[in-house]
mmCIF file of C-alpha atoms in Angstrom:
data_model
loop_
_atom_site.group_PDB
_atom_site.id
_atom_site.type_symbol
_atom_site.label_atom_id
_atom_site.label_comp_id
_atom_site.label_asym_id
_atom_site.label_seq_id
_atom_site.Cartn_x
_atom_site.Cartn_y
_atom_site.Cartn_z
ATOM 1 C CA MET A 297 123.791 180.651 23.086
ATOM 2 C CA THR A 298 122.387 178.863 26.206
ATOM 3 C CA THR A 299 119.546 180.202 28.259
ATOM 4 C CA THR A 300 118.975 179.269 31.933
ATOM 5 C CA VAL A 301 115.348 179.364 32.995
ATOM 6 C CA GLU A 302 114.926 180.014 36.696
ATOM 7 C CA HIS A 303 112.341 177.768 38.459
ATOM 8 C CA PRO A 304 109.564 180.037 39.839
ATOM 9 C CA ALA A 305 110.203 178.539 43.352
ATOM 10 C CA LEU A 306 113.600 180.393 43.345
ATOM 11 C CA THR A 307 112.033 183.766 43.037
ATOM 12 C CA PRO A 308 111.654 186.026 46.166
ATOM 13 C CA ALA A 309 108.386 186.114 48.094
ATOM 14 C CA THR A 310 106.673 188.042 50.941
ATOM 15 C CA LEU A 311 104.662 186.382 53.631
ATOM 16 C CA GLY A 312 102.749 188.970 55.660
ATOM 17 C CA GLY A 313 105.556 191.449 56.276
ATOM 18 C CA LEU A 314 108.286 188.890 56.083
ATOM 19 C CA ALA A 315 110.641 189.063 53.013
ATOM 20 C CA LEU A 316 111.847 185.645 51.920
ATOM 21 C CA ARG A 317 114.643 184.892 49.481
ATOM 22 C CA ASN A 318 112.604 182.188 47.684
ATOM 23 C CA ARG A 319 109.357 180.305 47.816
ATOM 24 C CA TYR A 320 110.816 177.111 49.360
ATOM 25 C CA ALA A 321 109.849 176.262 52.962
ATOM 26 C CA VAL A 322 110.790 173.366 55.194
ATOM 27 C CA ALA A 323 107.541 171.749 56.334
ATOM 28 C CA PRO A 324 106.973 171.247 60.141
ATOM 29 C CA MET A 325 108.015 167.754 60.874
ATOM 30 C CA SER A 326 107.915 166.248 64.345
ATOM 31 C CA ARG A 327 111.359 164.918 65.262
ATOM 32 C CA VAL A 328 110.803 164.206 69.074
ATOM 33 C CA SER A 329 114.408 165.019 69.730
ATOM 34 C CA ALA A 330 114.106 167.606 72.495
ATOM 35 C CA ARG A 331 115.166 167.026 76.091
ATOM 36 C CA PRO A 332 112.618 165.319 78.282
ATOM 37 C CA ASP A 333 111.484 168.705 79.652
ATOM 38 C CA GLY A 334 110.783 170.037 76.117
ATOM 39 C CA THR A 335 114.027 172.130 75.703
ATOM 40 C CA PRO A 336 115.524 172.190 72.178
ATOM 41 C CA THR A 337 118.998 170.742 71.929
ATOM 42 C CA GLY A 338 122.235 171.685 70.130
ATOM 43 C CA GLU A 339 121.573 168.818 67.725
ATOM 44 C CA MET A 340 118.213 170.310 66.906
ATOM 45 C CA ALA A 341 119.910 173.666 66.172
ATOM 46 C CA ASP A 342 122.248 172.046 63.739
ATOM 47 C CA TYR A 343 119.398 170.201 62.050
ATOM 48 C CA TYR A 344 117.370 173.385 61.451
ATOM 49 C CA ALA A 345 120.333 175.562 60.417
ATOM 50 C CA GLU A 346 121.358 172.988 57.768
ATOM 51 C CA PHE A 347 118.119 173.725 55.810
ATOM 52 C CA ALA A 348 118.870 177.493 55.878
ATOM 53 C CA ARG A 349 122.445 176.864 54.750
ATOM 54 C CA GLY A 350 120.978 174.767 51.959
ATOM 55 C CA GLY A 351 119.038 177.720 50.602
ATOM 56 C CA PHE A 352 115.534 177.382 52.036
ATOM 57 C CA GLY A 353 113.987 180.780 52.536
ATOM 58 C CA LEU A 354 111.655 179.692 55.306
ATOM 59 C CA VAL A 355 111.919 176.980 58.016
ATOM 60 C CA PHE A 356 108.994 175.876 60.040
ATOM 61 C CA SER A 357 109.553 174.410 63.553
ATOM 62 C CA GLU A 358 108.071 171.096 64.317
ATOM 63 C CA GLY A 359 104.765 171.161 66.150
ATOM 64 C CA THR A 360 105.597 172.749 69.518
ATOM 65 C CA TYR A 361 103.342 172.515 72.609
ATOM 66 C CA PRO A 362 102.236 175.863 73.960
ATOM 67 C CA ASP A 363 101.267 174.988 77.654
ATOM 68 C CA SER A 364 102.095 172.466 80.388
ATOM 69 C CA ALA A 365 98.547 171.431 81.051
ATOM 70 C CA ALA A 366 97.500 169.012 78.256
ATOM 71 C CA SER A 367 98.991 170.209 74.922
ATOM 72 C CA GLN A 368 101.988 167.972 74.715
ATOM 73 C CA GLY A 369 101.547 165.330 72.069
ATOM 74 C CA TYR A 370 104.774 163.186 72.251
ATOM 75 C CA LEU A 371 107.592 162.462 74.613
ATOM 76 C CA ASN A 372 110.627 164.631 73.785
ATOM 77 C CA GLN A 373 108.535 167.076 71.883
ATOM 78 C CA PRO A 374 109.738 170.684 72.121
ATOM 79 C CA GLY A 375 107.664 173.272 73.871
ATOM 80 C CA LEU A 376 107.265 177.030 74.166
ATOM 81 C CA ALA A 377 105.719 176.753 77.647
ATOM 82 C CA ARG A 378 108.588 177.834 79.877
ATOM 83 C CA ASP A 379 111.590 180.160 80.035
ATOM 84 C CA GLU A 380 114.110 177.344 79.448
ATOM 85 C CA HIS A 381 112.240 176.571 76.179
ATOM 86 C CA VAL A 382 112.739 180.097 75.003
ATOM 87 C CA ALA A 383 116.485 179.924 75.695
ATOM 88 C CA GLY A 384 116.811 176.628 73.758
ATOM 89 C CA TRP A 385 114.888 177.887 70.714
ATOM 90 C CA ARG A 386 116.794 181.170 70.688
ATOM 91 C CA VAL A 387 119.958 179.116 69.708
ATOM 92 C CA VAL A 388 117.924 177.464 66.950
ATOM 93 C CA THR A 389 116.476 180.595 65.436
ATOM 94 C CA ALA A 390 119.923 182.370 65.579
ATOM 95 C CA GLY A 391 121.477 179.596 63.534
ATOM 96 C CA VAL A 392 118.717 179.705 60.893
ATOM 97 C CA ARG A 393 118.957 183.535 60.668
ATOM 98 C CA ALA A 394 122.688 183.523 60.459
ATOM 99 C CA ALA A 395 122.413 181.253 57.405
ATOM 100 C CA GLY A 396 119.996 183.702 55.668
ATOM 101 C CA GLY A 397 116.726 181.969 56.464
ATOM 102 C CA ARG A 398 113.678 182.919 58.418
ATOM 103 C CA MET A 399 111.804 180.696 61.008
ATOM 104 C CA ILE A 400 108.266 180.399 62.040
ATOM 105 C CA ALA A 401 107.134 178.575 65.211
ATOM 106 C CA GLN A 402 104.340 176.131 64.734
ATOM 107 C CA LEU A 403 102.202 175.916 67.902
ATOM 108 C CA MET A 404 100.357 172.670 68.381
ATOM 109 C CA HIS A 405 97.898 171.307 70.952
ATOM 110 C CA ALA A 406 97.579 167.613 70.504
ATOM 111 C CA GLY A 407 94.230 167.222 72.339
ATOM 112 C CA ALA A 408 92.773 163.661 72.085
ATOM 113 C CA ILE A 409 95.670 162.216 70.136
ATOM 114 C CA ALA A 410 98.338 162.960 72.738
ATOM 115 C CA GLN A 411 100.431 159.809 73.278
ATOM 116 C CA GLY A 412 103.050 161.202 75.551
ATOM 117 C CA HIS A 413 100.737 162.824 78.101
ATOM 118 C CA PRO A 414 98.284 161.112 80.539
ATOM 119 C CA ASN A 415 95.755 163.902 80.371
ATOM 120 C CA THR A 416 94.030 163.662 77.026
ATOM 121 C CA VAL A 417 91.234 166.196 76.278
ATOM 122 C CA GLY A 418 88.977 166.928 73.266
ATOM 123 C CA PRO A 419 85.878 168.738 72.079
ATOM 124 C CA SER A 420 83.837 165.590 73.020
ATOM 125 C CA ALA A 421 84.397 162.343 74.875
ATOM 126 C CA ILE A 422 84.917 160.325 71.695
ATOM 127 C CA GLN A 423 87.716 157.822 71.042
ATOM 128 C CA PRO A 424 89.954 158.855 68.096
ATOM 129 C CA ARG A 425 90.163 156.608 65.103
ATOM 130 C CA GLY A 426 93.191 154.507 64.506
ATOM 131 C CA GLU A 427 96.081 153.746 66.839
ATOM 132 C CA LYS A 428 98.997 155.582 68.338
ATOM 133 C CA MET A 429 102.072 156.077 66.124
ATOM 134 C CA ARG A 430 104.997 153.793 66.744
ATOM 135 C CA ALA A 431 107.472 156.079 65.027
ATOM 136 C CA TYR A 432 106.713 158.657 67.777
ATOM 137 C CA GLY A 433 106.926 156.219 70.647
ATOM 138 C CA GLY A 434 103.285 155.068 70.878
ATOM 139 C CA SER A 435 101.322 151.889 70.565
ATOM 140 C CA GLY A 436 97.779 150.648 70.985
ATOM 141 C CA PRO A 437 94.524 152.446 70.805
ATOM 142 C CA TRP A 438 93.938 156.081 71.768
ATOM 143 C CA PRO A 439 92.107 156.543 75.110
ATOM 144 C CA VAL A 440 88.725 158.324 75.225
ATOM 145 C CA PRO A 441 89.508 161.968 75.990
ATOM 146 C CA ARG A 442 87.800 164.146 78.586
ATOM 147 C CA GLU A 443 85.423 166.700 77.145
ATOM 148 C CA LEU A 444 86.785 170.258 77.574
ATOM 149 C CA THR A 445 84.726 172.857 79.525
ATOM 150 C CA THR A 446 84.274 176.338 78.130
ATOM 151 C CA ALA A 447 86.506 177.662 80.881
ATOM 152 C CA GLU A 448 89.285 175.266 79.804
ATOM 153 C CA ILE A 449 88.788 176.355 76.194
ATOM 154 C CA ASP A 450 89.492 179.881 77.278
ATOM 155 C CA ASP A 451 92.589 178.773 79.079
ATOM 156 C CA ILE A 452 93.806 177.018 75.870
ATOM 157 C CA VAL A 453 93.323 180.209 73.923
ATOM 158 C CA ASP A 454 95.326 182.119 76.516
ATOM 159 C CA GLY A 455 98.025 179.442 76.388
ATOM 160 C CA PHE A 456 98.539 179.884 72.677
ATOM 161 C CA ALA A 457 98.838 183.671 73.125
ATOM 162 C CA ALA A 458 101.412 183.284 75.884
ATOM 163 C CA ALA A 459 103.385 180.783 73.804
ATOM 164 C CA ALA A 460 103.369 183.319 70.902
ATOM 165 C CA VAL A 461 104.920 185.912 73.141
ATOM 166 C CA ARG A 462 107.620 183.288 74.061
ATOM 167 C CA ALA A 463 108.159 182.648 70.334
ATOM 168 C CA ARG A 464 108.878 186.244 69.859
ATOM 169 C CA GLN A 465 111.374 186.295 72.792
ATOM 170 C CA ALA A 466 112.993 183.153 71.222
ATOM 171 C CA GLY A 467 113.666 184.966 68.071
ATOM 172 C CA PHE A 468 111.084 183.540 65.683
ATOM 173 C CA ASP A 469 109.895 185.580 62.784
ATOM 174 C CA GLY A 470 106.313 184.312 62.899
ATOM 175 C CA VAL A 471 103.830 181.930 64.602
ATOM 176 C CA GLU A 472 101.762 179.243 62.861
ATOM 177 C CA VAL A 473 98.595 178.032 64.550
ATOM 178 C CA HIS A 474 98.440 174.247 63.910
ATOM 179 C CA ALA A 475 94.742 173.566 63.123
ATOM 180 C CA ALA A 476 95.494 170.501 60.908
ATOM 181 C CA ASN A 477 96.207 166.768 60.826
ATOM 182 C CA GLY A 478 93.791 165.686 63.540
ATOM 183 C CA TYR A 479 95.183 167.606 66.568
ATOM 184 C CA LEU A 480 93.026 169.569 68.978
ATOM 185 C CA LEU A 481 91.959 172.479 66.772
ATOM 186 C CA ASP A 482 91.190 170.099 63.961
ATOM 187 C CA GLN A 483 89.270 167.884 66.409
ATOM 188 C CA PHE A 484 86.925 170.859 66.917
ATOM 189 C CA LEU A 485 86.563 171.332 63.240
ATOM 190 C CA THR A 486 85.873 167.618 62.418
ATOM 191 C CA ASP A 487 82.210 166.679 62.605
ATOM 192 C CA TYR A 488 82.600 163.172 64.022
ATOM 193 C CA THR A 489 85.061 164.207 66.852
ATOM 194 C CA ASN A 490 82.996 167.261 67.775
ATOM 195 C CA GLN A 491 79.586 166.440 69.046
ATOM 196 C CA ARG A 492 79.172 169.480 71.241
ATOM 197 C CA THR A 493 75.906 171.354 71.500
ATOM 198 C CA ASP A 494 77.268 174.793 72.555
ATOM 199 C CA SER A 495 78.724 177.490 70.330
ATOM 200 C CA TYR A 496 81.788 175.332 69.378
ATOM 201 C CA GLY A 497 79.689 172.550 67.881
ATOM 202 C CA GLY A 498 77.127 171.932 65.145
ATOM 203 C CA PRO A 499 77.598 173.771 61.875
ATOM 204 C CA VAL A 500 81.024 174.334 60.409
ATOM 205 C CA ALA A 501 80.884 178.095 61.351
ATOM 206 C CA ASN A 502 80.763 177.022 65.007
ATOM 207 C CA ARG A 503 83.418 174.199 64.632
ATOM 208 C CA ILE A 504 85.930 176.557 63.311
ATOM 209 C CA ARG A 505 85.297 179.040 66.096
ATOM 210 C CA LEU A 506 88.089 177.846 68.401
ATOM 211 C CA THR A 507 90.766 178.076 65.673
ATOM 212 C CA SER A 508 89.567 181.643 64.863
ATOM 213 C CA ARG A 509 89.836 182.570 68.498
ATOM 214 C CA VAL A 510 93.344 181.295 68.722
ATOM 215 C CA VAL A 511 94.424 183.014 65.547
ATOM 216 C CA THR A 512 93.072 186.319 66.834
ATOM 217 C CA ALA A 513 94.646 185.921 70.173
ATOM 218 C CA VAL A 514 98.123 185.113 68.657
ATOM 219 C CA ALA A 515 97.890 188.004 66.132
ATOM 220 C CA GLU A 516 97.013 190.471 68.902
ATOM 221 C CA ALA A 517 99.701 189.053 71.213
ATOM 222 C CA VAL A 518 102.538 189.439 68.727
ATOM 223 C CA PRO A 519 101.462 191.962 66.026
ATOM 224 C CA GLU A 520 105.043 192.432 64.896
ATOM 225 C CA LEU A 521 105.308 188.793 63.878
ATOM 226 C CA VAL A 522 103.688 186.991 60.895
ATOM 227 C CA THR A 523 100.648 185.032 62.050
ATOM 228 C CA GLY A 524 99.452 182.086 59.921
ATOM 229 C CA VAL A 525 97.264 178.903 60.170
ATOM 230 C CA ARG A 526 97.815 175.381 59.018
ATOM 231 C CA LEU A 527 94.706 173.505 57.897
ATOM 232 C CA SER A 528 94.048 170.012 56.353
ATOM 233 C CA GLN A 529 91.266 167.749 55.572
ATOM 234 C CA THR A 530 93.335 164.489 56.158
ATOM 235 C CA LYS A 531 94.692 163.433 59.571
ATOM 236 C CA VAL A 532 97.526 161.415 60.994
ATOM 237 C CA ASN A 533 94.918 158.964 62.214
ATOM 238 C CA ASP A 534 92.374 159.223 59.335
ATOM 239 C CA PHE A 535 93.885 159.678 55.857
ATOM 240 C CA THR A 536 90.487 159.517 54.027
ATOM 241 C CA TYR A 537 88.604 162.281 55.802
ATOM 242 C CA ARG A 538 87.347 165.216 53.745
ATOM 243 C CA TRP A 539 85.369 168.179 54.859
ATOM 244 C CA PRO A 540 81.833 166.948 54.567
ATOM 245 C CA GLY A 541 80.483 170.165 52.877
ATOM 246 C CA GLY A 542 83.252 170.206 50.320
ATOM 247 C CA ARG A 543 83.771 173.570 48.699
ATOM 248 C CA ALA A 544 81.023 175.207 50.863
ATOM 249 C CA ASP A 545 82.738 174.140 54.132
ATOM 250 C CA ALA A 546 86.092 175.218 52.759
ATOM 251 C CA GLU A 547 84.811 178.684 51.989
ATOM 252 C CA VAL A 548 83.457 179.135 55.489
ATOM 253 C CA ILE A 549 86.726 177.901 57.126
ATOM 254 C CA PHE A 550 88.978 179.987 54.995
ATOM 255 C CA ALA A 551 86.958 183.225 55.358
ATOM 256 C CA ALA A 552 86.847 182.698 59.172
ATOM 257 C CA VAL A 553 90.513 182.336 59.696
ATOM 258 C CA ALA A 554 91.292 185.277 57.349
ATOM 259 C CA GLU A 555 88.808 187.485 59.319
ATOM 260 C CA ALA A 556 90.342 186.338 62.502
ATOM 261 C CA GLY A 557 93.771 187.782 61.509
ATOM 262 C CA ALA A 558 95.667 185.055 59.634
ATOM 263 C CA GLN A 559 98.237 186.506 57.244
ATOM 264 C CA TYR A 560 98.631 183.231 55.255
ATOM 265 C CA LEU A 561 97.123 179.787 54.942
ATOM 266 C CA HIS A 562 99.220 176.616 54.935
ATOM 267 C CA ILE A 563 97.326 173.676 53.508
ATOM 268 C CA ALA A 564 98.734 170.325 54.591
ATOM 269 C CA SER A 565 98.541 167.007 52.695
ATOM 270 C CA GLU A 566 99.502 164.632 55.533
ATOM 271 C CA GLY A 567 102.206 162.744 53.682
ATOM 272 C CA ARG A 568 100.183 162.461 50.423
ATOM 273 C CA ASN A 569 100.709 164.150 47.099
ATOM 274 C CA TRP A 570 99.185 167.598 46.843
ATOM 275 C CA LEU A 571 96.859 166.771 43.964
ATOM 276 C CA GLU A 572 95.398 163.774 45.836
ATOM 277 C CA THR A 573 94.169 165.857 48.816
ATOM 278 C CA ALA A 574 93.745 169.182 47.036
ATOM 279 C CA LYS A 575 91.387 168.244 44.147
ATOM 280 C CA LEU A 576 87.840 169.382 44.588
ATOM 281 C CA ALA A 577 84.767 167.681 43.008
ATOM 282 C CA ASP A 578 84.381 170.501 40.481
ATOM 283 C CA GLY A 579 88.007 170.111 39.316
ATOM 284 C CA GLY A 580 89.544 173.000 41.135
ATOM 285 C CA THR A 581 91.951 172.727 44.037
ATOM 286 C CA ILE A 582 91.441 173.585 47.627
ATOM 287 C CA THR A 583 94.651 175.722 47.646
ATOM 288 C CA ALA A 584 93.497 177.824 44.749
ATOM 289 C CA LEU A 585 90.154 178.269 46.563
ATOM 290 C CA ALA A 586 91.929 179.439 49.679
ATOM 291 C CA ARG A 587 93.629 182.122 47.629
ATOM 292 C CA GLN A 588 90.404 183.247 45.858
ATOM 293 C CA VAL A 589 88.385 183.408 49.151
ATOM 294 C CA THR A 590 90.963 185.196 51.293
ATOM 295 C CA GLY A 591 93.318 186.972 49.000
ATOM 296 C CA LEU A 592 96.122 185.786 51.234
ATOM 297 C CA PRO A 593 99.275 183.951 50.370
ATOM 298 C CA VAL A 594 98.824 180.196 50.441
ATOM 299 C CA ILE A 595 101.509 177.475 51.085
ATOM 300 C CA ALA A 596 100.983 174.176 49.359
ATOM 301 C CA ASN A 597 102.253 170.886 50.675
ATOM 302 C CA GLY A 598 102.618 167.390 49.346
ATOM 303 C CA GLY A 599 105.277 166.341 46.822
ATOM 304 C CA MET A 600 106.518 169.814 46.207
ATOM 305 C CA HIS A 601 110.060 168.523 45.599
ATOM 306 C CA ASP A 602 108.694 167.437 42.210
ATOM 307 C CA LEU A 603 109.892 170.265 40.068
ATOM 308 C CA ALA A 604 107.141 169.974 37.379
ATOM 309 C CA GLN A 605 104.387 169.859 39.998
ATOM 310 C CA ALA A 606 105.890 172.782 41.857
ATOM 311 C CA HIS A 607 106.001 174.775 38.703
ATOM 312 C CA GLU A 608 102.375 174.117 37.978
ATOM 313 C CA VAL A 609 101.317 174.924 41.530
ATOM 314 C CA LEU A 610 103.067 178.348 41.445
ATOM 315 C CA THR A 611 102.313 179.377 37.895
ATOM 316 C CA GLY A 612 98.789 177.866 37.788
ATOM 317 C CA GLY A 613 97.408 179.996 40.582
ATOM 318 C CA HIS A 614 97.263 177.177 43.095
ATOM 319 C CA ALA A 615 99.632 178.549 45.753
ATOM 320 C CA ASP A 616 102.339 181.110 46.521
ATOM 321 C CA LEU A 617 104.834 179.069 48.416
ATOM 322 C CA LEU A 618 105.773 175.375 48.757
ATOM 323 C CA SER A 619 106.462 173.518 51.960
ATOM 324 C CA ILE A 620 108.510 170.266 51.637
ATOM 325 C CA GLY A 621 108.929 167.418 54.088
ATOM 326 C CA HIS A 622 110.456 164.196 53.007
ATOM 327 C CA GLY A 623 112.136 165.908 49.966
ATOM 328 C CA ALA A 624 113.781 168.318 52.384
ATOM 329 C CA LEU A 625 115.009 165.435 54.675
ATOM 330 C CA ALA A 626 116.668 163.774 51.595
ATOM 331 C CA ASN A 627 117.899 167.160 50.276
ATOM 332 C CA PRO A 628 118.503 169.750 53.050
ATOM 333 C CA ASP A 629 120.213 171.777 50.162
ATOM 334 C CA LEU A 630 117.238 171.359 47.752
ATOM 335 C CA PRO A 631 116.966 175.052 46.763
ATOM 336 C CA ALA A 632 120.734 175.181 45.953
ATOM 337 C CA ARG A 633 120.474 171.916 43.961
ATOM 338 C CA VAL A 634 117.509 173.318 41.950
ATOM 339 C CA ALA A 635 119.412 176.595 41.289
ATOM 340 C CA ALA A 636 122.469 174.517 40.108
ATOM 341 C CA ALA A 637 120.242 172.141 38.048
ATOM 342 C CA GLU A 638 121.652 169.240 40.034
ATOM 343 C CA PRO A 639 119.589 166.040 40.585
ATOM 344 C CA LEU A 640 117.667 165.498 43.848
ATOM 345 C CA ALA A 641 118.306 162.512 46.110
ATOM 346 C CA GLU A 642 115.400 160.108 46.716
ATOM 347 C CA PHE A 643 113.870 159.923 50.228
ATOM 348 C CA ASP A 644 114.807 156.791 52.132
ATOM 349 C CA ARG A 645 112.225 155.806 54.794
ATOM 350 C CA ALA A 646 115.102 154.403 56.844
ATOM 351 C CA MET A 647 115.826 158.048 57.706
ATOM 352 C CA VAL A 648 112.708 158.041 59.937
ATOM 353 C CA SER A 649 112.584 154.352 60.877
ATOM 354 C CA PRO A 650 112.265 152.951 63.493
ATOM 355 C CA THR A 651 111.892 156.517 64.958
ATOM 356 C CA VAL A 652 111.719 159.929 63.445
ATOM 357 C CA THR A 653 114.417 161.445 65.651
ATOM 358 C CA VAL A 654 117.233 163.703 64.409
ATOM 359 C CA ALA A 655 119.778 161.267 65.837
ATOM 360 C CA ASN A 656 118.257 158.390 63.736
ATOM 361 C CA ALA A 657 118.664 160.478 60.577
ATOM 362 C CA ARG A 658 122.204 161.338 61.552
ATOM 363 C CA ARG A 659 123.068 157.694 62.053
ATOM 364 C CA TRP A 660 121.483 156.956 58.638
ATOM 365 C CA ARG A 661 123.755 159.491 56.944
ATOM 366 C CA GLU A 662 126.805 158.238 58.697
ATOM 367 C CA SER A 663 126.092 154.683 57.620
ATOM 368 C CA ARG A 664 125.801 155.922 53.977
ATOM 369 C CA GLN A 665 129.140 157.717 54.236
ATOM 370 C CA ALA A 666 130.956 154.785 55.753
#
């Protein structure tokens, strides 16, 4: 007699009030494939729906800019700042839902590391580390941003809330506040980019304040949707950064966003393996700590297409769901393959080189099929 053992990632899950058919999620991945005005295209709708058809229970949108003032990070990045954006996203979410998936909009303000916008702003007038990303159409050093006033900070919070309402109108099931990877909210959290002396600077409890305000504003604007937050220590322009206070900082950060109204935490690894960025000095993991501090569902990221690691993360108390980036690009039907015990394809960097666009990935697939 043969016995089939189901991988724990294939079991149903609940995120806030959102029922999911499994614990696999497509990570938010910038594809810079929208129209120049930020409106999603039909090609984007096909791209997102393919993941739902492949069995993913949850699909995150790429980072989407919430306002037209200074939030846009890249040329051809999608937005949720205008009515036409809503209409474009409505086609995308309808396709995902028709295939049995659920979709969450990730709202992202690029701040000082905007490379497709002339108006760069940040917590302090400090030049970001590293250089602009060529795969997203940038080159050369980042400019020095203009320091935001408290009135402008209030406008940014309002912009996130307004975009959350548009996300609801566009058919999304939830909203994720992007406070990771070196973008604006993470710039406020990071000690060396935030040199403010007001209530948003100084100790970590102050530096997380803007993220908390945004989470609360979003949760109050769309109480019927799931509200979550994405956090990370590493950044797109600084892979080595870690929260200087280690566990103590993490506990303050996690407790603050939970109190603000987050219904889940999504811990990003910025292209690295989960264990590399999640391990704490005492041997624990930052994702397990997030679960312990908040009691909320936690989504782990970084190499989660590895079945053994994914099993350990879910059964070892480290996280409740798994978000997958490169592994999903190579295997848009990954959950179906896991269920059928079929091998997974290896990720080929040519899929996102020289650009990360959906069209580039399509050309790559066509060349493989030729």
